[in-house]
PDB file of C-alpha atoms in Angstrom:
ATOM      1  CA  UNK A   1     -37.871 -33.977-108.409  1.00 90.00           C
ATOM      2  CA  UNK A   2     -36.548 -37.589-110.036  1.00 95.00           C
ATOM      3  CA  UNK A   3     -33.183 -38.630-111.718  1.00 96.00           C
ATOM      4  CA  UNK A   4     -33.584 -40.390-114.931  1.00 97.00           C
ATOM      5  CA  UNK A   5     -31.901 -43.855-114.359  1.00 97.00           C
ATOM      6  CA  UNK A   6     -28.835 -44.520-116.477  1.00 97.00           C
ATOM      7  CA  UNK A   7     -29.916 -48.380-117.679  1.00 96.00           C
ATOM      8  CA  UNK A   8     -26.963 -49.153-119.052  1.00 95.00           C
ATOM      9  CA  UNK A   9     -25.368 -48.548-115.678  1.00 97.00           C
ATOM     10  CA  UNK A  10     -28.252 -49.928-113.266  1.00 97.00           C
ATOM     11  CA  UNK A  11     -27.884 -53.256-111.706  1.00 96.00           C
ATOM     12  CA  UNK A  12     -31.254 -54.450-111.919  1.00 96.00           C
ATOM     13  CA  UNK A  13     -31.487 -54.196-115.447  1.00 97.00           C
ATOM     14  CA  UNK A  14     -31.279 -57.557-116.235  1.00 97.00           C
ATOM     15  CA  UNK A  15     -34.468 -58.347-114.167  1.00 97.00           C
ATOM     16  CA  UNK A  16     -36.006 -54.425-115.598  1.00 97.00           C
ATOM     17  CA  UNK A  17     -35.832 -56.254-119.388  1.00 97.00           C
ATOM     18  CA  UNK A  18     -36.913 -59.356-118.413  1.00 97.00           C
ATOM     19  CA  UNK A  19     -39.958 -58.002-116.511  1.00 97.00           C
ATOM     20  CA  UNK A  20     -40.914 -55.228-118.161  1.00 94.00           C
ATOM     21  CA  UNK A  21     -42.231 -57.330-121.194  1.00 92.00           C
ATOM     22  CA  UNK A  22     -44.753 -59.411-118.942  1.00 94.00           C
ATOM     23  CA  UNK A  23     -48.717 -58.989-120.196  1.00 92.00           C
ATOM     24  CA  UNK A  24     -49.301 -58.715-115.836  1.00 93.00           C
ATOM     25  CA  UNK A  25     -46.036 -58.121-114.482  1.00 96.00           C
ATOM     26  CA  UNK A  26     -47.510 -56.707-111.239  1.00 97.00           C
ATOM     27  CA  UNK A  27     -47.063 -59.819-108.259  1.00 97.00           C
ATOM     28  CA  UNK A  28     -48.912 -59.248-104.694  1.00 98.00           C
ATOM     29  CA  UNK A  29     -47.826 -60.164-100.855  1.00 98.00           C
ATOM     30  CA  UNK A  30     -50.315 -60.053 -98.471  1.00 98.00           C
ATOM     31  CA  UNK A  31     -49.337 -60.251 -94.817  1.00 98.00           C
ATOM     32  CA  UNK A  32     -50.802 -58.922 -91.241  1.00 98.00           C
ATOM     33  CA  UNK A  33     -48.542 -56.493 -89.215  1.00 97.00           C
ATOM     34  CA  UNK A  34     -49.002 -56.196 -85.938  1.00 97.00           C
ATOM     35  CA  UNK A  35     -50.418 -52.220 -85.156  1.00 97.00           C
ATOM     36  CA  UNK A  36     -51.339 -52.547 -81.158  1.00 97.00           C
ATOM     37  CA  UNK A  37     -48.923 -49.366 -80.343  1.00 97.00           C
ATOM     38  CA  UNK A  38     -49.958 -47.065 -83.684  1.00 97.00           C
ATOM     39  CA  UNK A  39     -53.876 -47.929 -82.843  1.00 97.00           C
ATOM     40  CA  UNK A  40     -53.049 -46.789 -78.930  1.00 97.00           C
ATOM     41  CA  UNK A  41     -51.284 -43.849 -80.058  1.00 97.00           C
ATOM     42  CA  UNK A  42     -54.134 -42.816 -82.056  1.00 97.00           C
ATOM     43  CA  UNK A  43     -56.530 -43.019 -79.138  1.00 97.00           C
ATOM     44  CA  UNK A  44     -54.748 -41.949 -76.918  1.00 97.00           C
ATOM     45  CA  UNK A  45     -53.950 -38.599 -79.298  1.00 97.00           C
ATOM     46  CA  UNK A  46     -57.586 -38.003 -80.335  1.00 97.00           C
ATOM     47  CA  UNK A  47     -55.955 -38.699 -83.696  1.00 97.00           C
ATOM     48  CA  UNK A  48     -57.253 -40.024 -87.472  1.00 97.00           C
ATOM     49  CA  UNK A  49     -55.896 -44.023 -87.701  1.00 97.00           C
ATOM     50  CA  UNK A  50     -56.251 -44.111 -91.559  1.00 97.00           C
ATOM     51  CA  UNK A  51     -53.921 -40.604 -91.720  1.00 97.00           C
ATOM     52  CA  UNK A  52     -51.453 -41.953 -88.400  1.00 98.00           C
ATOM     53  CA  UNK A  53     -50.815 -45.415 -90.964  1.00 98.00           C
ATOM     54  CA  UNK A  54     -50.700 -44.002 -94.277  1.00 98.00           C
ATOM     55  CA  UNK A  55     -48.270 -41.382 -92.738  1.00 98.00           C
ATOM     56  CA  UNK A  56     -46.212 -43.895 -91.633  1.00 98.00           C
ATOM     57  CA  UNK A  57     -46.557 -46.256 -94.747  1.00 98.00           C
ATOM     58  CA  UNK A  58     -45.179 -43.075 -96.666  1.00 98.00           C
ATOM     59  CA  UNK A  59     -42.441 -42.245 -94.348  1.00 98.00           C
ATOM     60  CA  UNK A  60     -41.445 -45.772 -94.728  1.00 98.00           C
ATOM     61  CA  UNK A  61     -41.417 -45.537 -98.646  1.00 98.00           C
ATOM     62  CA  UNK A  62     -39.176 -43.150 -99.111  1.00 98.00           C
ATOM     63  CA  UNK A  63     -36.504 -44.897 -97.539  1.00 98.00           C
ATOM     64  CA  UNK A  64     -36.624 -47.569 -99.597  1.00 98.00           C
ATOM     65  CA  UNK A  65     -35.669 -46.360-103.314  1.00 97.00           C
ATOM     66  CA  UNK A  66     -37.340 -49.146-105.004  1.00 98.00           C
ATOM     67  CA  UNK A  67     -40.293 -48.279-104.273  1.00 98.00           C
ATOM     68  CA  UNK A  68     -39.299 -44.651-105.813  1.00 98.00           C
ATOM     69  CA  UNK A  69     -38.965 -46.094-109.266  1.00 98.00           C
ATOM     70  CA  UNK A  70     -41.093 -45.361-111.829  1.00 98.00           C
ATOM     71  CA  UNK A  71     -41.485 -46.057-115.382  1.00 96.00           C
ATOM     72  CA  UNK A  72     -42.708 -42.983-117.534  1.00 93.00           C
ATOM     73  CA  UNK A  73     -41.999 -42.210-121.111  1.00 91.00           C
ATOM     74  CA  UNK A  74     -40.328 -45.391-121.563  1.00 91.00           C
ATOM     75  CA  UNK A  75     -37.263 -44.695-118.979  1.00 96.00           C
ATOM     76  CA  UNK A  76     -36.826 -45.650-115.484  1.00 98.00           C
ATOM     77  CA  UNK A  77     -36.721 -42.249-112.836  1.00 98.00           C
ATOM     78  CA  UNK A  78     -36.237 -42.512-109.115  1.00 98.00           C
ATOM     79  CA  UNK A  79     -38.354 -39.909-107.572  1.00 98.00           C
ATOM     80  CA  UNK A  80     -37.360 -37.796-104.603  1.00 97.00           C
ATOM     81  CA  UNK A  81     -40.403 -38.562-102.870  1.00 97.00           C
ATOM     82  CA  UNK A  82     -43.462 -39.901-103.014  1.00 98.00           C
ATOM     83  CA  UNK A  83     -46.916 -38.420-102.120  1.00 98.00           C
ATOM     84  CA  UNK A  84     -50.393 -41.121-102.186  1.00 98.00           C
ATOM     85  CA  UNK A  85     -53.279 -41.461-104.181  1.00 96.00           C
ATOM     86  CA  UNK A  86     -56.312 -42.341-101.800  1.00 97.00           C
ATOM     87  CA  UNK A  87     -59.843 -43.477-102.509  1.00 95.00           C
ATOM     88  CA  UNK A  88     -62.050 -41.431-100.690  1.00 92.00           C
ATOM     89  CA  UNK A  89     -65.713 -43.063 -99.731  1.00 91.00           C
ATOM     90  CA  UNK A  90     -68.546 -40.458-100.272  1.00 91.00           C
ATOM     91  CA  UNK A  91     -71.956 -40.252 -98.770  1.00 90.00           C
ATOM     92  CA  UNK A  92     -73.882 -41.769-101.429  1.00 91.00           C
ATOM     93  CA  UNK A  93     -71.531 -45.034-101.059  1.00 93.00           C
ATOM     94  CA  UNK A  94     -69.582 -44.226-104.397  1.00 93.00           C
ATOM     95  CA  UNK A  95     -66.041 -43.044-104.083  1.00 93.00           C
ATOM     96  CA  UNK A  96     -63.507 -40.540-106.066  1.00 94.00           C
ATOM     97  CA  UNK A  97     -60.007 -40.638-105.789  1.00 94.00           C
ATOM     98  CA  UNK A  98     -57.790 -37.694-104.216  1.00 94.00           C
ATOM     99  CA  UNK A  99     -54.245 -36.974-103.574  1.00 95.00           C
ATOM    100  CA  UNK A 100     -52.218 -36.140-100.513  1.00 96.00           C
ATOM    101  CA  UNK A 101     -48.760 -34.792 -99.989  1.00 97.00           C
ATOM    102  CA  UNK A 102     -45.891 -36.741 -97.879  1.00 98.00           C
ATOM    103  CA  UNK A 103     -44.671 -34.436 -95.111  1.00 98.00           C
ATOM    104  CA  UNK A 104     -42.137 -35.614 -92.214  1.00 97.00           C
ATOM    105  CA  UNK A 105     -44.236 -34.249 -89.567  1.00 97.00           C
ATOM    106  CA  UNK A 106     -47.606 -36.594 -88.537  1.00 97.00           C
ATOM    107  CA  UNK A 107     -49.686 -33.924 -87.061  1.00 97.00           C
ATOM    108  CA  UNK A 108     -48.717 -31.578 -90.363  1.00 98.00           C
ATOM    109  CA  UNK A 109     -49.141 -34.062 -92.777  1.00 98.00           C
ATOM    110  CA  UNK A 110     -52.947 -35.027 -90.585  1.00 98.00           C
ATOM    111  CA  UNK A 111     -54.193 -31.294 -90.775  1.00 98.00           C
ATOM    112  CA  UNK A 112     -53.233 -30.315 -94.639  1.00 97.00           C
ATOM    113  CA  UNK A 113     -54.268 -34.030 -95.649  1.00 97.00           C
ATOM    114  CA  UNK A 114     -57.669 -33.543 -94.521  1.00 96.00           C
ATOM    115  CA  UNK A 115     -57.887 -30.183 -95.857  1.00 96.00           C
ATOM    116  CA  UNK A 116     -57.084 -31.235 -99.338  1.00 95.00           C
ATOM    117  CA  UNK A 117     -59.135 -34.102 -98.955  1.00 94.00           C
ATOM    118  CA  UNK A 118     -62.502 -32.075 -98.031  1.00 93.00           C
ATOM    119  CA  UNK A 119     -61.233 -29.593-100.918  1.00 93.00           C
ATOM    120  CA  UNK A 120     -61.009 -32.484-103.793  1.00 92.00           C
ATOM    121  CA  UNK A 121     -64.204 -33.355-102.656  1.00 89.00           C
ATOM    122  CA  UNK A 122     -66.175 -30.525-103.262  1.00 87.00           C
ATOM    123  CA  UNK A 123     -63.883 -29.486-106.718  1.00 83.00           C
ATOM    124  CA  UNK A 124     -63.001 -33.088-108.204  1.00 78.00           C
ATOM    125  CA  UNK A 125     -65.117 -35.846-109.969  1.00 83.00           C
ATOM    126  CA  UNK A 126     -63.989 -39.293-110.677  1.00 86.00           C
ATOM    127  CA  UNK A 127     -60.621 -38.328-111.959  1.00 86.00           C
ATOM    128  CA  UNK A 128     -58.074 -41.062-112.105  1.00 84.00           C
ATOM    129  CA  UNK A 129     -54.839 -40.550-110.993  1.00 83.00           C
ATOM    130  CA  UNK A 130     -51.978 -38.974-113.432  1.00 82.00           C
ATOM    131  CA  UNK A 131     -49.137 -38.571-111.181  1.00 86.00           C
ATOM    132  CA  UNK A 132     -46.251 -40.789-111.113  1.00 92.00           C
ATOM    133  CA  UNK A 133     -44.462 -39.822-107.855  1.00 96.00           C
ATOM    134  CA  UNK A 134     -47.175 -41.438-106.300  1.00 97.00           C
ATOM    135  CA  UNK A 135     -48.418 -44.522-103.670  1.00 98.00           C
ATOM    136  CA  UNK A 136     -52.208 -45.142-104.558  1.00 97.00           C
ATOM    137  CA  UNK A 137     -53.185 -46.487-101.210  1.00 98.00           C
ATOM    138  CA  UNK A 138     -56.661 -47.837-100.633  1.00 97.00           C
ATOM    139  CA  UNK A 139     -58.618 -49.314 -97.174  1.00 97.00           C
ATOM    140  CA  UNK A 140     -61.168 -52.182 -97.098  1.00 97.00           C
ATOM    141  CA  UNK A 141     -62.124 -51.758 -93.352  1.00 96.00           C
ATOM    142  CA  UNK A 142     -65.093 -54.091 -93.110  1.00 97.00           C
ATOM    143  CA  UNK A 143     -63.065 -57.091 -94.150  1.00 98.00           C
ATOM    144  CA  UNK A 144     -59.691 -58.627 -92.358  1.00 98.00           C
ATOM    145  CA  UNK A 145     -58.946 -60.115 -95.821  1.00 97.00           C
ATOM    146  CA  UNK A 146     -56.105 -62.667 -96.439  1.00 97.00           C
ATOM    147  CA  UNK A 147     -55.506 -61.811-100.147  1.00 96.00           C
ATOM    148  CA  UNK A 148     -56.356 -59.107-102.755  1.00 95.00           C
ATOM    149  CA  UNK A 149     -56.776 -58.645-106.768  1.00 93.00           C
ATOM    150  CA  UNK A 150     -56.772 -54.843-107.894  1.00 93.00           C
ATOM    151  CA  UNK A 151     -58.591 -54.380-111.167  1.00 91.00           C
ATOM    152  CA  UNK A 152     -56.160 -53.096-113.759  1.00 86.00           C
ATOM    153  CA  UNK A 153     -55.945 -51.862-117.407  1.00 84.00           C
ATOM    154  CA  UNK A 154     -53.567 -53.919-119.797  1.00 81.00           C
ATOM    155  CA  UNK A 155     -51.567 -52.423-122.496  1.00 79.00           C
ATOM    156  CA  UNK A 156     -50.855 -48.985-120.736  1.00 84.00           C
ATOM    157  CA  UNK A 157     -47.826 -47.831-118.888  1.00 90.00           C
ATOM    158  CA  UNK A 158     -48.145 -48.423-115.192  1.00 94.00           C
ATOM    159  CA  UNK A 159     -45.905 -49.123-112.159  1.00 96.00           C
ATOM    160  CA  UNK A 160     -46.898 -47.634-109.294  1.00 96.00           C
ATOM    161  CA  UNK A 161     -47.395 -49.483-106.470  1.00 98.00           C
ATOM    162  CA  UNK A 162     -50.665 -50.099-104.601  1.00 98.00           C
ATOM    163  CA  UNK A 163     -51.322 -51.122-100.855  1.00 98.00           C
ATOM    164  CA  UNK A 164     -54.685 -51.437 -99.100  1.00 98.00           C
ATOM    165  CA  UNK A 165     -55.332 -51.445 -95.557  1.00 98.00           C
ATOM    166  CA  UNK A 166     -57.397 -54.363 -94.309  1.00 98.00           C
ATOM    167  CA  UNK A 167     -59.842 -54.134 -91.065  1.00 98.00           C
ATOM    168  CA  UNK A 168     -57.597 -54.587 -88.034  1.00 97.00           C
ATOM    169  CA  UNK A 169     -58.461 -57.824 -85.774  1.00 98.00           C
ATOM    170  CA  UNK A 170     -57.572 -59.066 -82.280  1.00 97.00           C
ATOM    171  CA  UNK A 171     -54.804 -61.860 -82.076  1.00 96.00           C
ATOM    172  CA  UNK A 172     -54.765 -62.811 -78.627  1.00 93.00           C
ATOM    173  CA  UNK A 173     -53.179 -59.622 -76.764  1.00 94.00           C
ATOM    174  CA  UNK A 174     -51.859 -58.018 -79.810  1.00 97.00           C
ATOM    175  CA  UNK A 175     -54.411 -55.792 -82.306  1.00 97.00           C
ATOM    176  CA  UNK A 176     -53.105 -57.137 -85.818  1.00 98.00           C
ATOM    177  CA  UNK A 177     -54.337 -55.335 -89.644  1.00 98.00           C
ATOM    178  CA  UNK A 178     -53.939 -56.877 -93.124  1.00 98.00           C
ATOM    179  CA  UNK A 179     -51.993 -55.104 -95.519  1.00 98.00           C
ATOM    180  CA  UNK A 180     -51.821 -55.856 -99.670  1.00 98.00           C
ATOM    181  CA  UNK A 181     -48.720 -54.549-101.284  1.00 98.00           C
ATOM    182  CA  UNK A 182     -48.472 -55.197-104.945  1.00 98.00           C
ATOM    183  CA  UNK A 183     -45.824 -53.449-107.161  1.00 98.00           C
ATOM    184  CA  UNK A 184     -44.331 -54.243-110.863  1.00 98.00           C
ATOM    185  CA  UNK A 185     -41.557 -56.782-110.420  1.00 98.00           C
ATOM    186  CA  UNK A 186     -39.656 -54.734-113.724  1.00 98.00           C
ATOM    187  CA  UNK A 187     -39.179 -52.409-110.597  1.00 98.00           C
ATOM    188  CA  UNK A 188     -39.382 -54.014-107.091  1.00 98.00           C
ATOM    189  CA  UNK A 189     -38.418 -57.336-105.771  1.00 98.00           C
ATOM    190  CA  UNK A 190     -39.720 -59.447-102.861  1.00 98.00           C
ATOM    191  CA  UNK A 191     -36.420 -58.753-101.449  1.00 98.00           C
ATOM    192  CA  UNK A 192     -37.671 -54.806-100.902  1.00 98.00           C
ATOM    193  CA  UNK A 193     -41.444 -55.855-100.004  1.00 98.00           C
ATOM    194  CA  UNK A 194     -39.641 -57.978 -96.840  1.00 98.00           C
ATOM    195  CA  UNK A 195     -37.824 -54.423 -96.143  1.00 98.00           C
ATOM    196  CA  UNK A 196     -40.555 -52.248 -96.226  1.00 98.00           C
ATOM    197  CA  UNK A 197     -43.017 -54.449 -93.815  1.00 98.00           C
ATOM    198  CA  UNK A 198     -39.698 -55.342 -91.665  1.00 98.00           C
ATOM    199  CA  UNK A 199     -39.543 -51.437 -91.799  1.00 98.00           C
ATOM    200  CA  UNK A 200     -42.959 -50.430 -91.265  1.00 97.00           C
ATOM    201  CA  UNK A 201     -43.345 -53.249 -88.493  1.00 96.00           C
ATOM    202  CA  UNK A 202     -40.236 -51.083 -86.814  1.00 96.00           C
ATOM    203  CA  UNK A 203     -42.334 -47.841 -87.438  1.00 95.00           C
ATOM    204  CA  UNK A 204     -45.624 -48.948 -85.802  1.00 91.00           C
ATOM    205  CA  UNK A 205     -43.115 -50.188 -82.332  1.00 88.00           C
ATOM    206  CA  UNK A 206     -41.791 -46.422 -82.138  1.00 89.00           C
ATOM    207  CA  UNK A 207     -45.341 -45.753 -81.226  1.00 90.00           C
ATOM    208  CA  UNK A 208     -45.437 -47.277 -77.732  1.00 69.00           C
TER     209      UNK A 208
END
């Protein structure tokens, strides 16, 4: 479900027009949050940490409307709520991309995640992603990187934002995991990047 946003109306349209026109109007923040109680959790729980943070990346996203904006058509539509693309690492070392569905509950959202995962492997090939209610959400575990550069198409219609998990590192007493968040400025603001890692940084405490 998504409203179609009424531009003449909308308060960011100002910095929508200016934006929008950019050849790369895309800008990145890369920052470490601290995941010492979400990591525990997962051990303790016997459960997936990849599923446990993108679960709680999502949850965090859809309280934050910006990050629900999307351009498609050539209008602006906030969505309802937003599932993730994921890239998915295969056994001969390639990868494919999949899709999972946002649900409230972890454990839920764990169990059909990983079923629809092991399904899109076996009936997918390397199909990009078409959806717009979507995160795409990548992780780079073998590297606790301090910036990051997706590769991107020019001269298409594109503004969904993308976020890759970083491998998670020891800070003296506290277990700390780069995360890239890039999103289309026409859209999102670093105002509403500070939110969301203020907001997932709040998320990964409720773990303890």
């Amino acid at each position: 479900m998504a409203k179609k946003i009424n531009l003449a109306t909308w308060k960011r349209l100002p910095q929508y027009e200016f934006f929008k026109t950019f050849d790369q109007p895309f800008f990145n923040i890369t920052a470490n949050i601290n995941v010492t109680e979400l990591y525990a959790y997962t051990k303790t729980n016997q459960l997936p940490y990849f599923y446990t943070m993108l679960h709680t990346l999502l949850k965090v996203i859809q309280t934050i409307p910006e990050f629900r904006y999307r351009i498609y058509h050539g209008d602006v539509y906030e969505y309802t709520s937003i599932d993730s693309g994921v890239t998915i690492l295969l056994e001969d070392e390639t990868f494919m991309y999949g899709t999972v569905a946002y649900k409230e509950n972890l454990r839920d959202f764990i169990v059909k995640s990983q079923a629809d995962i092991e399904h899109q492997k076996k009936e997918r090939g390397f199909v990009p992603h078409g959806e717009p209610n979507v995160i795409y959400v990548s992780a780079l575990p073998w590297v606790s990187f301090t910036g990051f550069q997706h590769a991107r198409k020019t001269g298409m219609e594109d503004s969904i934002p993308r976020f890759v998990f970083g491998k998670y590192f020891k800070e003296e007493n506290e277990l700390k995991m780069p995360l890239s968040v890039e999103v289309h400025h026409a859209l999102v603001d670093g105002f509403h990047v500070g939110q969301l890692f203020e907001r997932l940084q709040k998320e990964n405490l409720n773990f303890v």
